[in-house]
PDB file of C-alpha atoms in Angstrom:
ATOM      1  CA  MET A  26     101.836 108.027 105.128  1.00 80.00           C
ATOM      2  CA  ILE A  27      98.667 109.206 106.878  1.00 92.00           C
ATOM      3  CA  PRO A  28      97.539 112.646 105.644  1.00 94.00           C
ATOM      4  CA  ALA A  29      98.121 115.163 108.454  1.00 95.00           C
ATOM      5  CA  GLU A  30      94.620 116.606 108.401  1.00 97.00           C
ATOM      6  CA  LEU A  31      93.022 113.158 108.426  1.00 97.00           C
ATOM      7  CA  LEU A  32      95.136 112.220 111.449  1.00 97.00           C
ATOM      8  CA  ARG A  33      94.271 115.466 113.252  1.00 97.00           C
ATOM      9  CA  GLN A  34      90.531 115.048 112.762  1.00 98.00           C
ATOM     10  CA  SER A  35      90.711 111.421 113.834  1.00 97.00           C
ATOM     11  CA  ARG A  36      92.620 112.408 116.966  1.00 98.00           C
ATOM     12  CA  ILE A  37      90.064 115.047 117.967  1.00 98.00           C
ATOM     13  CA  GLU A  38      87.154 112.646 117.470  1.00 98.00           C
ATOM     14  CA  SER A  39      88.817 109.678 119.152  1.00 98.00           C
ATOM     15  CA  VAL A  40      89.866 111.687 122.197  1.00 98.00           C
ATOM     16  CA  ALA A  41      86.377 113.143 122.514  1.00 98.00           C
ATOM     17  CA  GLN A  42      84.895 109.639 122.474  1.00 97.00           C
ATOM     18  CA  SER A  43      87.369 108.417 125.076  1.00 97.00           C
ATOM     19  CA  LEU A  44      86.423 111.315 127.353  1.00 98.00           C
ATOM     20  CA  ARG A  45      82.694 110.735 126.868  1.00 97.00           C
ATOM     21  CA  GLU A  46      82.973 107.110 127.918  1.00 97.00           C
ATOM     22  CA  ASP A  47      85.084 107.994 130.968  1.00 97.00           C
ATOM     23  CA  ILE A  48      83.510 111.202 132.246  1.00 97.00           C
ATOM     24  CA  GLY A  49      79.881 110.741 131.258  1.00 95.00           C
ATOM     25  CA  ASP A  50      77.867 113.555 132.824  1.00 95.00           C
ATOM     26  CA  GLY A  51      80.619 114.524 135.276  1.00 95.00           C
ATOM     27  CA  ASP A  52      83.559 113.359 137.396  1.00 95.00           C
ATOM     28  CA  ILE A  53      81.890 113.117 140.800  1.00 96.00           C
ATOM     29  CA  THR A  54      85.068 112.120 142.630  1.00 96.00           C
ATOM     30  CA  ALA A  55      86.929 115.194 141.375  1.00 95.00           C
ATOM     31  CA  MET A  56      84.158 117.325 142.893  1.00 94.00           C
ATOM     32  CA  LEU A  57      85.555 116.432 146.330  1.00 94.00           C
ATOM     33  CA  ILE A  58      88.434 118.821 145.594  1.00 93.00           C
ATOM     34  CA  PRO A  59      87.987 122.594 145.993  1.00 94.00           C
ATOM     35  CA  GLU A  60      87.296 124.118 142.610  1.00 93.00           C
ATOM     36  CA  ASP A  61      90.048 126.739 142.927  1.00 93.00           C
ATOM     37  CA  ARG A  62      92.822 124.340 143.946  1.00 94.00           C
ATOM     38  CA  VAL A  63      95.808 124.306 141.599  1.00 95.00           C
ATOM     39  CA  SER A  64      98.120 121.308 141.447  1.00 96.00           C
ATOM     40  CA  ARG A  65     101.166 119.992 139.671  1.00 96.00           C
ATOM     41  CA  GLY A  66     101.672 116.464 138.424  1.00 96.00           C
ATOM     42  CA  ARG A  67     104.296 114.320 136.757  1.00 97.00           C
ATOM     43  CA  VAL A  68     104.089 111.226 134.579  1.00 98.00           C
ATOM     44  CA  ILE A  69     106.871 108.648 134.521  1.00 97.00           C
ATOM     45  CA  THR A  70     107.370 105.330 132.775  1.00 97.00           C
ATOM     46  CA  ARG A  71     108.026 102.308 134.952  1.00 97.00           C
ATOM     47  CA  GLU A  72     109.735 100.395 132.153  1.00 97.00           C
ATOM     48  CA  GLU A  73     111.789 100.979 129.032  1.00 98.00           C
ATOM     49  CA  ALA A  74     109.542 102.120 126.202  1.00 98.00           C
ATOM     50  CA  ILE A  75     109.444 103.926 122.876  1.00 98.00           C
ATOM     51  CA  ILE A  76     107.202 106.931 123.395  1.00 98.00           C
ATOM     52  CA  ALA A  77     104.273 107.684 121.093  1.00 98.00           C
ATOM     53  CA  GLY A  78     101.124 109.734 121.585  1.00 98.00           C
ATOM     54  CA  ARG A  79     102.115 113.216 122.737  1.00 98.00           C
ATOM     55  CA  ALA A  80      99.486 114.886 120.563  1.00 98.00           C
ATOM     56  CA  TRP A  81      96.762 112.615 121.986  1.00 98.00           C
ATOM     57  CA  VAL A  82      97.737 113.518 125.549  1.00 98.00           C
ATOM     58  CA  GLU A  83      97.718 117.200 124.654  1.00 98.00           C
ATOM     59  CA  GLU A  84      94.313 116.831 123.027  1.00 98.00           C
ATOM     60  CA  VAL A  85      92.895 115.157 126.151  1.00 98.00           C
ATOM     61  CA  PHE A  86      93.956 118.042 128.385  1.00 98.00           C
ATOM     62  CA  ARG A  87      92.876 120.613 125.798  1.00 98.00           C
ATOM     63  CA  GLN A  88      89.374 119.171 125.690  1.00 98.00           C
ATOM     64  CA  VAL A  89      89.118 118.772 129.469  1.00 98.00           C
ATOM     65  CA  ASP A  90      90.583 122.144 130.427  1.00 98.00           C
ATOM     66  CA  PRO A  91      92.771 124.355 128.202  1.00 97.00           C
ATOM     67  CA  ARG A  92      94.148 126.054 131.334  1.00 97.00           C
ATOM     68  CA  VAL A  93      96.325 122.992 132.000  1.00 98.00           C
ATOM     69  CA  THR A  94      99.935 123.422 130.882  1.00 98.00           C
ATOM     70  CA  LEU A  95     102.181 120.507 129.929  1.00 98.00           C
ATOM     71  CA  THR A  96     105.981 120.418 129.847  1.00 98.00           C
ATOM     72  CA  TRP A  97     107.453 117.513 127.918  1.00 98.00           C
ATOM     73  CA  ASN A  98     110.825 115.878 128.497  1.00 98.00           C
ATOM     74  CA  VAL A  99     110.505 113.451 125.549  1.00 98.00           C
ATOM     75  CA  ASN A 100     109.410 113.434 121.936  1.00 98.00           C
ATOM     76  CA  ASP A 101     107.542 110.753 120.044  1.00 98.00           C
ATOM     77  CA  GLY A 102     110.010 108.120 118.922  1.00 98.00           C
ATOM     78  CA  ASP A 103     112.332 108.633 121.906  1.00 98.00           C
ATOM     79  CA  ARG A 104     113.393 105.678 124.014  1.00 98.00           C
ATOM     80  CA  ALA A 105     112.541 106.231 127.691  1.00 98.00           C
ATOM     81  CA  ASN A 106     114.131 104.382 130.594  1.00 98.00           C
ATOM     82  CA  PRO A 107     112.430 103.081 133.760  1.00 97.00           C
ATOM     83  CA  ASP A 108     111.417 105.901 136.154  1.00 96.00           C
ATOM     84  CA  GLN A 109     112.171 108.567 133.555  1.00 97.00           C
ATOM     85  CA  LEU A 110     110.048 111.727 133.693  1.00 98.00           C
ATOM     86  CA  LEU A 111     107.990 111.962 130.507  1.00 98.00           C
ATOM     87  CA  PHE A 112     106.104 115.174 131.187  1.00 98.00           C
ATOM     88  CA  SER A 113     104.907 117.417 133.971  1.00 97.00           C
ATOM     89  CA  MET A 114     101.652 119.354 134.189  1.00 97.00           C
ATOM     90  CA  GLU A 115     100.086 122.196 136.114  1.00 97.00           C
ATOM     91  CA  GLY A 116      96.492 123.385 136.368  1.00 97.00           C
ATOM     92  CA  PRO A 117      93.242 123.004 138.281  1.00 96.00           C
ATOM     93  CA  ALA A 118      93.487 119.843 140.377  1.00 96.00           C
ATOM     94  CA  ARG A 119      90.022 118.689 139.320  1.00 96.00           C
ATOM     95  CA  SER A 120      90.985 118.875 135.661  1.00 97.00           C
ATOM     96  CA  LEU A 121      94.278 117.054 136.122  1.00 97.00           C
ATOM     97  CA  LEU A 122      92.539 114.156 137.826  1.00 96.00           C
ATOM     98  CA  THR A 123      89.634 114.041 135.385  1.00 97.00           C
ATOM     99  CA  ALA A 124      91.999 113.870 132.411  1.00 97.00           C
ATOM    100  CA  GLU A 125      94.501 111.485 134.010  1.00 96.00           C
ATOM    101  CA  ARG A 126      93.183 108.081 132.950  1.00 96.00           C
ATOM    102  CA  SER A 127      92.255 109.031 129.389  1.00 97.00           C
ATOM    103  CA  ALA A 128      95.614 110.734 128.830  1.00 98.00           C
ATOM    104  CA  LEU A 129      97.553 107.775 130.204  1.00 98.00           C
ATOM    105  CA  ASN A 130      95.441 105.286 128.258  1.00 97.00           C
ATOM    106  CA  TRP A 131      96.378 106.971 124.993  1.00 98.00           C
ATOM    107  CA  LEU A 132     100.055 107.354 125.852  1.00 98.00           C
ATOM    108  CA  GLN A 133     100.539 103.850 127.208  1.00 98.00           C
ATOM    109  CA  MET A 134      98.643 102.152 124.376  1.00 98.00           C
ATOM    110  CA  LEU A 135     100.428 104.024 121.595  1.00 98.00           C
ATOM    111  CA  SER A 136     103.797 103.701 123.320  1.00 98.00           C
ATOM    112  CA  GLY A 137     103.126  99.972 123.600  1.00 98.00           C
ATOM    113  CA  VAL A 138     102.624  99.760 119.836  1.00 98.00           C
ATOM    114  CA  ALA A 139     105.761 101.809 119.171  1.00 98.00           C
ATOM    115  CA  THR A 140     107.805  99.683 121.568  1.00 98.00           C
ATOM    116  CA  THR A 141     106.668  96.470 119.884  1.00 97.00           C
ATOM    117  CA  CYS A 142     107.499  97.881 116.461  1.00 98.00           C
ATOM    118  CA  ALA A 143     110.946  98.999 117.579  1.00 98.00           C
ATOM    119  CA  ALA A 144     111.752  95.502 118.813  1.00 97.00           C
ATOM    120  CA  TYR A 145     110.731  94.002 115.465  1.00 97.00           C
ATOM    121  CA  SER A 146     112.539  96.595 113.348  1.00 97.00           C
ATOM    122  CA  GLN A 147     115.789  96.272 115.290  1.00 97.00           C
ATOM    123  CA  ARG A 148     115.931  92.563 114.547  1.00 97.00           C
ATOM    124  CA  VAL A 149     115.952  93.128 110.784  1.00 98.00           C
ATOM    125  CA  ALA A 150     117.975  96.348 110.700  1.00 97.00           C
ATOM    126  CA  HIS A 151     120.800  94.541 108.905  1.00 97.00           C
ATOM    127  CA  THR A 152     118.532  93.902 105.903  1.00 97.00           C
ATOM    128  CA  GLY A 153     116.769  96.232 103.509  1.00 94.00           C
ATOM    129  CA  VAL A 154     113.279  95.017 104.360  1.00 98.00           C
ATOM    130  CA  GLN A 155     110.471  97.315 105.506  1.00 98.00           C
ATOM    131  CA  LEU A 156     108.103  95.960 108.155  1.00 98.00           C
ATOM    132  CA  LEU A 157     104.477  96.884 107.484  1.00 98.00           C
ATOM    133  CA  ASP A 158     101.423  97.027 109.697  1.00 97.00           C
ATOM    134  CA  THR A 159      98.027  95.701 108.535  1.00 96.00           C
ATOM    135  CA  ARG A 160      94.345  96.547 108.948  1.00 96.00           C
ATOM    136  CA  LYS A 161      94.262  94.318 112.047  1.00 96.00           C
ATOM    137  CA  THR A 162      93.872  97.290 114.367  1.00 96.00           C
ATOM    138  CA  LEU A 163      91.718  98.006 117.406  1.00 94.00           C
ATOM    139  CA  PRO A 164      88.315  99.233 116.158  1.00 93.00           C
ATOM    140  CA  GLY A 165      88.175 103.018 116.040  1.00 94.00           C
ATOM    141  CA  LEU A 166      91.908 103.412 116.753  1.00 96.00           C
ATOM    142  CA  ARG A 167      93.443 102.588 113.381  1.00 97.00           C
ATOM    143  CA  LEU A 168      95.019 105.918 112.527  1.00 98.00           C
ATOM    144  CA  ALA A 169      96.406 106.391 116.026  1.00 98.00           C
ATOM    145  CA  GLN A 170      97.947 102.927 115.993  1.00 98.00           C
ATOM    146  CA  LYS A 171      99.337 103.350 112.498  1.00 98.00           C
ATOM    147  CA  TYR A 172     100.941 106.610 113.621  1.00 98.00           C
ATOM    148  CA  ALA A 173     102.526 104.787 116.573  1.00 98.00           C
ATOM    149  CA  VAL A 174     103.871 102.129 114.193  1.00 98.00           C
ATOM    150  CA  THR A 175     105.972 104.802 112.481  1.00 98.00           C
ATOM    151  CA  CYS A 176     107.286 106.045 115.842  1.00 98.00           C
ATOM    152  CA  GLY A 177     108.675 102.557 116.396  1.00 98.00           C
ATOM    153  CA  GLY A 178     110.530 102.465 113.087  1.00 97.00           C
ATOM    154  CA  CYS A 179     108.082 100.353 111.070  1.00 98.00           C
ATOM    155  CA  HIS A 180     105.891 101.423 108.158  1.00 98.00           C
ATOM    156  CA  ASN A 181     102.258 101.698 107.165  1.00 97.00           C
ATOM    157  CA  HIS A 182     100.571  99.409 104.676  1.00 96.00           C
ATOM    158  CA  ARG A 183      97.386 100.816 103.171  1.00 94.00           C
ATOM    159  CA  ILE A 184      95.300 102.879 105.584  1.00 95.00           C
ATOM    160  CA  GLY A 185      92.010 101.265 104.627  1.00 94.00           C
ATOM    161  CA  LEU A 186      90.054  99.898 101.705  1.00 94.00           C
ATOM    162  CA  TRP A 187      90.124 103.193  99.857  1.00 92.00           C
ATOM    163  CA  ASP A 188      93.758 104.141  99.277  1.00 92.00           C
ATOM    164  CA  ALA A 189      95.269 101.076  97.566  1.00 94.00           C
ATOM    165  CA  PHE A 190      94.213  97.795  95.954  1.00 96.00           C
ATOM    166  CA  LEU A 191      94.919  94.488  97.656  1.00 97.00           C
ATOM    167  CA  ILE A 192      93.522  91.745  95.445  1.00 97.00           C
ATOM    168  CA  LYS A 193      93.039  88.536  97.406  1.00 95.00           C
ATOM    169  CA  GLU A 194      91.796  85.043  96.647  1.00 93.00           C
ATOM    170  CA  ASN A 195      88.093  85.920  96.825  1.00 95.00           C
ATOM    171  CA  HIS A 196      88.540  89.015  94.647  1.00 96.00           C
ATOM    172  CA  ILE A 197      90.334  86.900  92.050  1.00 96.00           C
ATOM    173  CA  ALA A 198      87.598  84.285  92.100  1.00 95.00           C
ATOM    174  CA  ALA A 199      84.889  86.936  91.689  1.00 96.00           C
ATOM    175  CA  CYS A 200      86.754  88.652  88.819  1.00 96.00           C
ATOM    176  CA  GLY A 201      87.580  85.405  87.026  1.00 96.00           C
ATOM    177  CA  SER A 202      91.374  85.702  87.040  1.00 96.00           C
ATOM    178  CA  ILE A 203      94.330  87.682  88.328  1.00 97.00           C
ATOM    179  CA  ALA A 204      94.672  89.362  84.931  1.00 97.00           C
ATOM    180  CA  ASN A 205      91.048  90.502  84.958  1.00 97.00           C
ATOM    181  CA  ALA A 206      91.303  91.823  88.525  1.00 97.00           C
ATOM    182  CA  VAL A 207      94.491  93.810  87.879  1.00 97.00           C
ATOM    183  CA  ALA A 208      93.181  95.224  84.596  1.00 96.00           C
ATOM    184  CA  GLU A 209      89.987  96.367  86.291  1.00 96.00           C
ATOM    185  CA  ALA A 210      91.969  97.957  89.135  1.00 97.00           C
ATOM    186  CA  HIS A 211      94.033  99.955  86.652  1.00 95.00           C
ATOM    187  CA  ARG A 212      90.842 101.046  84.886  1.00 96.00           C
ATOM    188  CA  ILE A 213      89.021 102.083  88.070  1.00 95.00           C
ATOM    189  CA  ALA A 214      91.864 104.075  89.637  1.00 95.00           C
ATOM    190  CA  PRO A 215      94.874 104.651  87.393  1.00 94.00           C
ATOM    191  CA  GLY A 216      97.971 105.335  89.446  1.00 90.00           C
ATOM    192  CA  ARG A 217      96.777 103.676  92.626  1.00 92.00           C
ATOM    193  CA  PRO A 218      99.079 100.901  93.878  1.00 94.00           C
ATOM    194  CA  VAL A 219      97.840  97.437  92.917  1.00 97.00           C
ATOM    195  CA  GLU A 220      98.899  94.499  95.069  1.00 98.00           C
ATOM    196  CA  VAL A 221      98.023  90.872  94.414  1.00 98.00           C
ATOM    197  CA  GLU A 222      98.096  88.085  96.962  1.00 97.00           C
ATOM    198  CA  THR A 223      99.623  84.874  95.588  1.00 97.00           C
ATOM    199  CA  GLU A 224      99.902  81.417  97.098  1.00 95.00           C
ATOM    200  CA  ASN A 225     102.232  79.658  94.638  1.00 95.00           C
ATOM    201  CA  SER A 226     104.699  80.249  91.816  1.00 95.00           C
ATOM    202  CA  ASP A 227     102.016  79.967  89.124  1.00 96.00           C
ATOM    203  CA  GLU A 228     100.012  82.798  90.658  1.00 97.00           C
ATOM    204  CA  LEU A 229     103.230  84.798  91.006  1.00 97.00           C
ATOM    205  CA  GLU A 230     103.787  84.472  87.249  1.00 97.00           C
ATOM    206  CA  GLN A 231     100.215  85.565  86.566  1.00 97.00           C
ATOM    207  CA  ALA A 232     100.582  88.621  88.806  1.00 97.00           C
ATOM    208  CA  LEU A 233     103.833  89.605  87.098  1.00 97.00           C
ATOM    209  CA  ALA A 234     102.293  89.228  83.658  1.00 97.00           C
ATOM    210  CA  ALA A 235      99.275  91.292  84.710  1.00 97.00           C
ATOM    211  CA  GLY A 236     101.484  94.191  85.823  1.00 96.00           C
ATOM    212  CA  ALA A 237     100.944  94.135  89.580  1.00 97.00           C
ATOM    213  CA  ASP A 238     102.974  96.734  91.468  1.00 96.00           C
ATOM    214  CA  ILE A 239     103.350  94.606  94.594  1.00 97.00           C
ATOM    215  CA  ILE A 240     103.019  90.851  94.930  1.00 98.00           C
ATOM    216  CA  MET A 241     102.220  89.310  98.282  1.00 98.00           C
ATOM    217  CA  LEU A 242     103.822  85.935  98.915  1.00 97.00           C
ATOM    218  CA  ASP A 243     101.355  84.292 101.265  1.00 95.00           C
ATOM    219  CA  GLU A 244     102.775  81.402 103.293  1.00 92.00           C
ATOM    220  CA  PHE A 245     105.620  80.817 100.800  1.00 95.00           C
ATOM    221  CA  SER A 246     108.489  78.671 102.025  1.00 95.00           C
ATOM    222  CA  LEU A 247     111.890  80.319 102.451  1.00 96.00           C
ATOM    223  CA  ALA A 248     113.169  78.497  99.392  1.00 96.00           C
ATOM    224  CA  ASP A 249     110.235  79.691  97.286  1.00 96.00           C
ATOM    225  CA  MET A 250     110.661  83.265  98.547  1.00 96.00           C
ATOM    226  CA  LYS A 251     114.269  83.255  97.432  1.00 96.00           C
ATOM    227  CA  LYS A 252     113.217  81.966  94.002  1.00 96.00           C
ATOM    228  CA  ALA A 253     110.547  84.681  93.791  1.00 97.00           C
ATOM    229  CA  VAL A 254     113.119  87.383  94.602  1.00 97.00           C
ATOM    230  CA  ALA A 255     115.399  86.079  91.856  1.00 96.00           C
ATOM    231  CA  ARG A 256     112.503  85.739  89.417  1.00 95.00           C
ATOM    232  CA  THR A 257     111.056  89.224  89.839  1.00 94.00           C
ATOM    233  CA  ALA A 258     114.432  91.024  89.810  1.00 88.00           C
ATOM    234  CA  GLY A 259     112.795  94.395  90.413  1.00 85.00           C
ATOM    235  CA  ALA A 260     109.808  93.878  88.107  1.00 94.00           C
ATOM    236  CA  ALA A 261     107.540  94.171  91.159  1.00 96.00           C
ATOM    237  CA  LYS A 262     107.920  94.679  94.886  1.00 97.00           C
ATOM    238  CA  LEU A 263     107.525  91.548  97.004  1.00 98.00           C
ATOM    239  CA  GLU A 264     105.754  91.348 100.337  1.00 98.00           C
ATOM    240  CA  ALA A 265     105.977  88.326 102.620  1.00 97.00           C
ATOM    241  CA  SER A 266     102.913  87.580 104.715  1.00 95.00           C
ATOM    242  CA  GLY A 267     101.645  84.780 106.933  1.00 90.00           C
ATOM    243  CA  GLY A 268     103.519  82.673 109.429  1.00 81.00           C
ATOM    244  CA  ILE A 269     105.616  85.589 110.693  1.00 91.00           C
ATOM    245  CA  ASN A 270     106.880  84.994 114.225  1.00 89.00           C
ATOM    246  CA  ASN A 271     110.032  85.375 116.297  1.00 87.00           C
ATOM    247  CA  ASP A 272     111.599  82.331 114.656  1.00 92.00           C
ATOM    248  CA  THR A 273     110.770  83.176 111.035  1.00 94.00           C
ATOM    249  CA  LEU A 274     111.131  86.977 110.977  1.00 97.00           C
ATOM    250  CA  VAL A 275     114.874  87.261 110.364  1.00 97.00           C
ATOM    251  CA  PRO A 276     115.181  84.356 107.875  1.00 97.00           C
ATOM    252  CA  ILE A 277     112.308  85.825 105.850  1.00 97.00           C
ATOM    253  CA  ALA A 278     113.893  89.291 105.894  1.00 98.00           C
ATOM    254  CA  GLU A 279     117.155  87.786 104.677  1.00 97.00           C
ATOM    255  CA  THR A 280     115.511  86.295 101.554  1.00 97.00           C
ATOM    256  CA  GLY A 281     115.580  89.758  99.981  1.00 97.00           C
ATOM    257  CA  VAL A 282     111.840  90.523  99.960  1.00 97.00           C
ATOM    258  CA  ASP A 283     110.967  94.207 100.040  1.00 98.00           C
ATOM    259  CA  TYR A 284     108.282  94.085 102.719  1.00 98.00           C
ATOM    260  CA  ILE A 285     107.014  91.890 105.529  1.00 98.00           C
ATOM    261  CA  SER A 286     103.491  92.564 106.821  1.00 97.00           C
ATOM    262  CA  ILE A 287     102.834  91.691 110.458  1.00 96.00           C
ATOM    263  CA  GLY A 288      99.390  91.924 112.065  1.00 95.00           C
ATOM    264  CA  ALA A 289     100.903  91.588 115.547  1.00 94.00           C
ATOM    265  CA  LEU A 290     102.328  95.109 115.324  1.00 96.00           C
ATOM    266  CA  THR A 291      98.883  96.492 116.156  1.00 96.00           C
ATOM    267  CA  LYS A 292      96.526  93.700 117.159  1.00 92.00           C
ATOM    268  CA  ASP A 293      98.545  92.236 120.047  1.00 88.00           C
ATOM    269  CA  VAL A 294      98.961  95.389 122.104  1.00 87.00           C
ATOM    270  CA  ARG A 295     100.594  95.404 125.533  1.00 93.00           C
ATOM    271  CA  ALA A 296     100.393  98.876 127.002  1.00 96.00           C
ATOM    272  CA  ALA A 297     103.512 100.505 128.412  1.00 97.00           C
ATOM    273  CA  ASP A 298     103.509 100.821 132.212  1.00 97.00           C
ATOM    274  CA  LEU A 299     103.128 104.506 133.117  1.00 97.00           C
ATOM    275  CA  SER A 300     102.335 106.302 136.371  1.00 95.00           C
ATOM    276  CA  MET A 301     101.085 109.784 137.334  1.00 95.00           C
ATOM    277  CA  ARG A 302     101.757 111.485 140.656  1.00 92.00           C
ATOM    278  CA  LEU A 303     100.003 114.628 141.818  1.00 89.00           C
ATOM    279  CA  GLU A 304     101.146 117.280 144.279  1.00 82.00           C
ATOM    280  CA  THR A 305      99.248 120.304 145.550  1.00 70.00           C
ATOM    281  CA  ALA A 306     100.578 123.681 144.482  1.00 62.00           C
ATOM    282  CA  GLY A 307      98.100 125.967 146.170  1.00 59.00           C
TER     283      GLY A 307
END
């Protein structure tokens, strides 16, 4: 779970950066419109989508012009149908047009992530597995994307390198063994989750003996995953990783592993198709 204050600060900074890159030293096209003209607008989705990103849209308009008012017809996590009204807005026409692209960029990108996650999670809803995101996020947008993952019914892995241990092959080699790496992790930060990546049954045994909280089964066969589930019997949580695609997702979930981590939840983003229409109010 992303701490609320961390997410809020990230949102403010990320929106500000998105506005700087779009507006620069001023929206010269918006200057064609009389400064005192007030308009109304509406945003619809052109396709079915799981909505995510309301707070980012609100932050865009707040930073551009706090006089703009928004009226929402959906909440984050809602499923929207083609041509459905998502929200309407009213305020200075210049401000509505200046904020338009940045607001839609945030909403369509985050809704795209949420929609992808919903499709994955629905396929394994009959199992007890949790689908996890990874650190394979768009640079600078990690917290926003990880928030959107939760709107789509999936879950967050560690946020970054600071909140949990994930001991991989190179860490093990540098520490000398799995046992040494896990022991050092417990010494450095008692209570922090310690996960170990394993590539075979021998490494699985070492991770269990060392007291790992979570054991990643990297590129294990289905047969070996089932054996690992039987072997651990609750002694540690198991996470499947590597080789996850449309064909392997459900069979892997049905092995009984606790988690499946999928980089595609955030790194292969297809934005939702949204549209804004403006009308003059006065």
